[in-house]
PDB file of C-alpha atoms in Angstrom:
ATOM      1  CA  UNK X   1       0.000   0.000   0.000  1.00 44.00           C
ATOM      2  CA  UNK X   2       1.429   3.385  -0.911  1.00 47.00           C
ATOM      3  CA  UNK X   3       2.087   5.859   1.903  1.00 49.00           C
ATOM      4  CA  UNK X   4      -0.274   8.424   0.381  1.00 57.00           C
ATOM      5  CA  UNK X   5      -3.131   5.921   0.139  1.00 58.00           C
ATOM      6  CA  UNK X   6      -2.396   4.779   3.702  1.00 55.00           C
ATOM      7  CA  UNK X   7      -2.715   8.355   4.902  1.00 61.00           C
ATOM      8  CA  UNK X   8      -5.955   8.770   2.979  1.00 66.00           C
ATOM      9  CA  UNK X   9      -7.309   5.569   4.493  1.00 64.00           C
ATOM     10  CA  UNK X  10      -6.270   6.706   7.952  1.00 60.00           C
ATOM     11  CA  UNK X  11      -8.060  10.015   7.390  1.00 65.00           C
ATOM     12  CA  UNK X  12     -11.167   8.185   6.202  1.00 66.00           C
ATOM     13  CA  UNK X  13     -11.105   5.896   9.260  1.00 65.00           C
ATOM     14  CA  UNK X  14     -10.757   8.891  11.577  1.00 61.00           C
ATOM     15  CA  UNK X  15     -13.625  10.654   9.823  1.00 66.00           C
ATOM     16  CA  UNK X  16     -15.923   7.619   9.973  1.00 61.00           C
ATOM     17  CA  UNK X  17     -15.037   6.970  13.608  1.00 56.00           C
ATOM     18  CA  UNK X  18     -15.769  10.565  14.493  1.00 60.00           C
ATOM     19  CA  UNK X  19     -19.142  10.371  12.735  1.00 61.00           C
ATOM     20  CA  UNK X  20     -19.972   7.054  14.359  1.00 55.00           C
ATOM     21  CA  UNK X  21     -19.021   8.312  17.799  1.00 53.00           C
ATOM     22  CA  UNK X  22     -21.065  11.505  17.415  1.00 62.00           C
ATOM     23  CA  UNK X  23     -24.061   9.497  16.217  1.00 57.00           C
ATOM     24  CA  UNK X  24     -23.863   7.098  19.157  1.00 52.00           C
ATOM     25  CA  UNK X  25     -23.429   9.924  21.684  1.00 58.00           C
ATOM     26  CA  UNK X  26     -26.333  11.919  20.312  1.00 59.00           C
ATOM     27  CA  UNK X  27     -28.678   8.944  20.549  1.00 52.00           C
ATOM     28  CA  UNK X  28     -30.314   8.894  23.945  1.00 51.00           C
ATOM     29  CA  UNK X  29     -33.101   6.528  24.961  1.00 45.00           C
ATOM     30  CA  UNK X  30     -35.994   7.712  22.788  1.00 47.00           C
ATOM     31  CA  UNK X  31     -39.615   7.734  23.938  1.00 45.00           C
ATOM     32  CA  UNK X  32     -42.064   5.149  22.594  1.00 46.00           C
ATOM     33  CA  UNK X  33     -43.439   7.668  20.088  1.00 45.00           C
ATOM     34  CA  UNK X  34     -39.940   8.580  18.968  1.00 44.00           C
ATOM     35  CA  UNK X  35     -39.100   4.886  18.565  1.00 43.00           C
ATOM     36  CA  UNK X  36     -42.159   4.374  16.361  1.00 44.00           C
ATOM     37  CA  UNK X  37     -41.237   7.457  14.312  1.00 45.00           C
ATOM     38  CA  UNK X  38     -37.660   6.234  13.969  1.00 44.00           C
ATOM     39  CA  UNK X  39     -38.882   2.830  12.807  1.00 45.00           C
ATOM     40  CA  UNK X  40     -41.108   4.434  10.154  1.00 45.00           C
ATOM     41  CA  UNK X  41     -38.221   6.671   9.055  1.00 44.00           C
ATOM     42  CA  UNK X  42     -35.863   3.703   8.791  1.00 45.00           C
ATOM     43  CA  UNK X  43     -38.356   1.759   6.698  1.00 45.00           C
ATOM     44  CA  UNK X  44     -38.793   4.701   4.342  1.00 43.00           C
ATOM     45  CA  UNK X  45     -35.055   5.298   3.825  1.00 43.00           C
ATOM     46  CA  UNK X  46     -33.276   3.767   0.884  1.00 45.00           C
ATOM     47  CA  UNK X  47     -30.354   1.562   2.037  1.00 47.00           C
ATOM     48  CA  UNK X  48     -27.811   3.907   0.448  1.00 43.00           C
ATOM     49  CA  UNK X  49     -29.194   6.821   2.474  1.00 41.00           C
ATOM     50  CA  UNK X  50     -28.653   5.198   5.882  1.00 54.00           C
ATOM     51  CA  UNK X  51     -25.911   6.617   8.045  1.00 78.00           C
ATOM     52  CA  UNK X  52     -22.960   4.257   7.745  1.00 79.00           C
ATOM     53  CA  UNK X  53     -21.637   5.340  11.127  1.00 78.00           C
ATOM     54  CA  UNK X  54     -24.879   4.393  12.864  1.00 81.00           C
ATOM     55  CA  UNK X  55     -24.922   1.001  11.144  1.00 84.00           C
ATOM     56  CA  UNK X  56     -21.348   0.352  12.250  1.00 85.00           C
ATOM     57  CA  UNK X  57     -22.135   1.252  15.863  1.00 84.00           C
ATOM     58  CA  UNK X  58     -25.208  -1.006  15.793  1.00 88.00           C
ATOM     59  CA  UNK X  59     -23.324  -3.989  14.331  1.00 91.00           C
ATOM     60  CA  UNK X  60     -20.425  -3.575  16.763  1.00 91.00           C
ATOM     61  CA  UNK X  61     -22.865  -3.531  19.679  1.00 90.00           C
ATOM     62  CA  UNK X  62     -24.127  -6.942  18.530  1.00 93.00           C
ATOM     63  CA  UNK X  63     -20.686  -8.547  18.984  1.00 95.00           C
ATOM     64  CA  UNK X  64     -20.711 -10.321  22.379  1.00 94.00           C
ATOM     65  CA  UNK X  65     -18.483  -8.713  25.011  1.00 93.00           C
ATOM     66  CA  UNK X  66     -16.952 -12.083  25.854  1.00 95.00           C
ATOM     67  CA  UNK X  67     -15.996 -12.883  22.247  1.00 96.00           C
ATOM     68  CA  UNK X  68     -12.200 -13.366  22.207  1.00 96.00           C
ATOM     69  CA  UNK X  69     -12.072 -12.006  18.641  1.00 96.00           C
ATOM     70  CA  UNK X  70     -14.222  -8.971  19.409  1.00 96.00           C
ATOM     71  CA  UNK X  71     -11.591  -6.380  18.511  1.00 95.00           C
ATOM     72  CA  UNK X  72     -10.801  -7.973  15.149  1.00 95.00           C
ATOM     73  CA  UNK X  73     -14.514  -8.423  14.397  1.00 96.00           C
ATOM     74  CA  UNK X  74     -15.100  -4.779  15.288  1.00 94.00           C
ATOM     75  CA  UNK X  75     -12.642  -3.638  12.658  1.00 93.00           C
ATOM     76  CA  UNK X  76     -14.099  -6.156  10.211  1.00 95.00           C
ATOM     77  CA  UNK X  77     -17.559  -4.589  10.685  1.00 94.00           C
ATOM     78  CA  UNK X  78     -16.077  -1.162  10.041  1.00 90.00           C
ATOM     79  CA  UNK X  79     -14.160  -2.282   6.960  1.00 91.00           C
ATOM     80  CA  UNK X  80     -17.095  -4.161   5.413  1.00 92.00           C
ATOM     81  CA  UNK X  81     -19.475  -1.281   6.067  1.00 90.00           C
ATOM     82  CA  UNK X  82     -17.215   1.358   4.548  1.00 86.00           C
ATOM     83  CA  UNK X  83     -16.435  -0.780   1.503  1.00 86.00           C
ATOM     84  CA  UNK X  84     -20.105  -1.602   0.915  1.00 88.00           C
ATOM     85  CA  UNK X  85     -20.981   2.066   1.261  1.00 85.00           C
ATOM     86  CA  UNK X  86     -18.297   3.052  -1.232  1.00 82.00           C
ATOM     87  CA  UNK X  87     -18.694   0.183  -3.703  1.00 84.00           C
ATOM     88  CA  UNK X  88     -22.398  -0.620  -3.403  1.00 86.00           C
ATOM     89  CA  UNK X  89     -24.580  -2.888  -1.272  1.00 86.00           C
ATOM     90  CA  UNK X  90     -25.008  -5.307  -4.172  1.00 89.00           C
ATOM     91  CA  UNK X  91     -21.596  -6.785  -3.280  1.00 88.00           C
ATOM     92  CA  UNK X  92     -23.052  -8.290  -0.109  1.00 88.00           C
ATOM     93  CA  UNK X  93     -24.409 -11.104  -2.311  1.00 90.00           C
ATOM     94  CA  UNK X  94     -20.988 -11.860  -3.797  1.00 90.00           C
ATOM     95  CA  UNK X  95     -18.878 -14.315  -1.742  1.00 89.00           C
ATOM     96  CA  UNK X  96     -15.758 -12.941  -3.427  1.00 92.00           C
ATOM     97  CA  UNK X  97     -16.425  -9.627  -1.691  1.00 91.00           C
ATOM     98  CA  UNK X  98     -15.906 -11.253   1.708  1.00 92.00           C
ATOM     99  CA  UNK X  99     -12.731 -12.973   0.486  1.00 92.00           C
ATOM    100  CA  UNK X 100     -11.528  -9.567  -0.663  1.00 90.00           C
ATOM    101  CA  UNK X 101     -12.334  -8.064   2.751  1.00 91.00           C
ATOM    102  CA  UNK X 102     -10.374 -10.889   4.438  1.00 92.00           C
ATOM    103  CA  UNK X 103      -7.390 -10.115   2.237  1.00 91.00           C
ATOM    104  CA  UNK X 104      -7.626  -6.360   2.820  1.00 90.00           C
ATOM    105  CA  UNK X 105      -7.973  -6.754   6.572  1.00 92.00           C
ATOM    106  CA  UNK X 106      -4.983  -9.117   6.762  1.00 92.00           C
ATOM    107  CA  UNK X 107      -2.839  -6.699   4.745  1.00 89.00           C
ATOM    108  CA  UNK X 108      -3.916  -3.688   6.784  1.00 89.00           C
ATOM    109  CA  UNK X 109      -3.265  -5.405  10.105  1.00 90.00           C
ATOM    110  CA  UNK X 110       0.200  -6.468   8.903  1.00 90.00           C
ATOM    111  CA  UNK X 111       1.095  -2.907   7.840  1.00 86.00           C
ATOM    112  CA  UNK X 112       3.111  -1.305  10.652  1.00 88.00           C
ATOM    113  CA  UNK X 113       2.038   2.176   9.573  1.00 83.00           C
ATOM    114  CA  UNK X 114      -1.704   1.522   9.516  1.00 86.00           C
ATOM    115  CA  UNK X 115      -1.946  -0.892  12.487  1.00 87.00           C
ATOM    116  CA  UNK X 116      -2.000   1.947  15.080  1.00 86.00           C
ATOM    117  CA  UNK X 117      -4.793   3.663  13.149  1.00 86.00           C
ATOM    118  CA  UNK X 118      -6.761   0.411  13.173  1.00 89.00           C
ATOM    119  CA  UNK X 119      -6.295   0.151  16.941  1.00 89.00           C
ATOM    120  CA  UNK X 120      -7.463   3.728  17.338  1.00 85.00           C
ATOM    121  CA  UNK X 121     -10.555   2.997  15.225  1.00 85.00           C
ATOM    122  CA  UNK X 122     -11.335  -0.105  17.270  1.00 89.00           C
ATOM    123  CA  UNK X 123     -10.935   1.819  20.526  1.00 88.00           C
ATOM    124  CA  UNK X 124     -13.272   4.549  19.316  1.00 85.00           C
ATOM    125  CA  UNK X 125     -15.876   2.019  18.225  1.00 86.00           C
ATOM    126  CA  UNK X 126     -15.760   0.111  21.495  1.00 88.00           C
ATOM    127  CA  UNK X 127     -16.028   3.185  23.767  1.00 77.00           C
ATOM    128  CA  UNK X 128     -19.856   3.245  23.750  1.00 56.00           C
ATOM    129  CA  UNK X 129     -20.166  -0.476  24.555  1.00 51.00           C
ATOM    130  CA  UNK X 130     -17.393  -1.133  27.067  1.00 50.00           C
TER     131      UNK X 130
END
């Protein structure tokens, strides 16, 4: 991976983490009426219009706290979500997409320059749930 593209990826991760963190902090416990309104709004949104940060936070929250691979899975959720948002949700039906994500994640985690950024992203994502 070129240094410039690594820096761009790091900037994108920081941006997405910031958005995800703001979204999770701004979400309090809504009233029953607000929950019903939110459900109707979610149903009426096109998948491409959903906030990627909110989806990431939701998926990360579903990873069990006791899962020994929780940190790696957290980054996997982030990576898949960002790639699907950038490349299109249609890829979710293609098994090669998930092989590609495996390959990308392995390469990123092995890169000494990007590994600290990954750890920072994981830490930011896990703040609301730990």
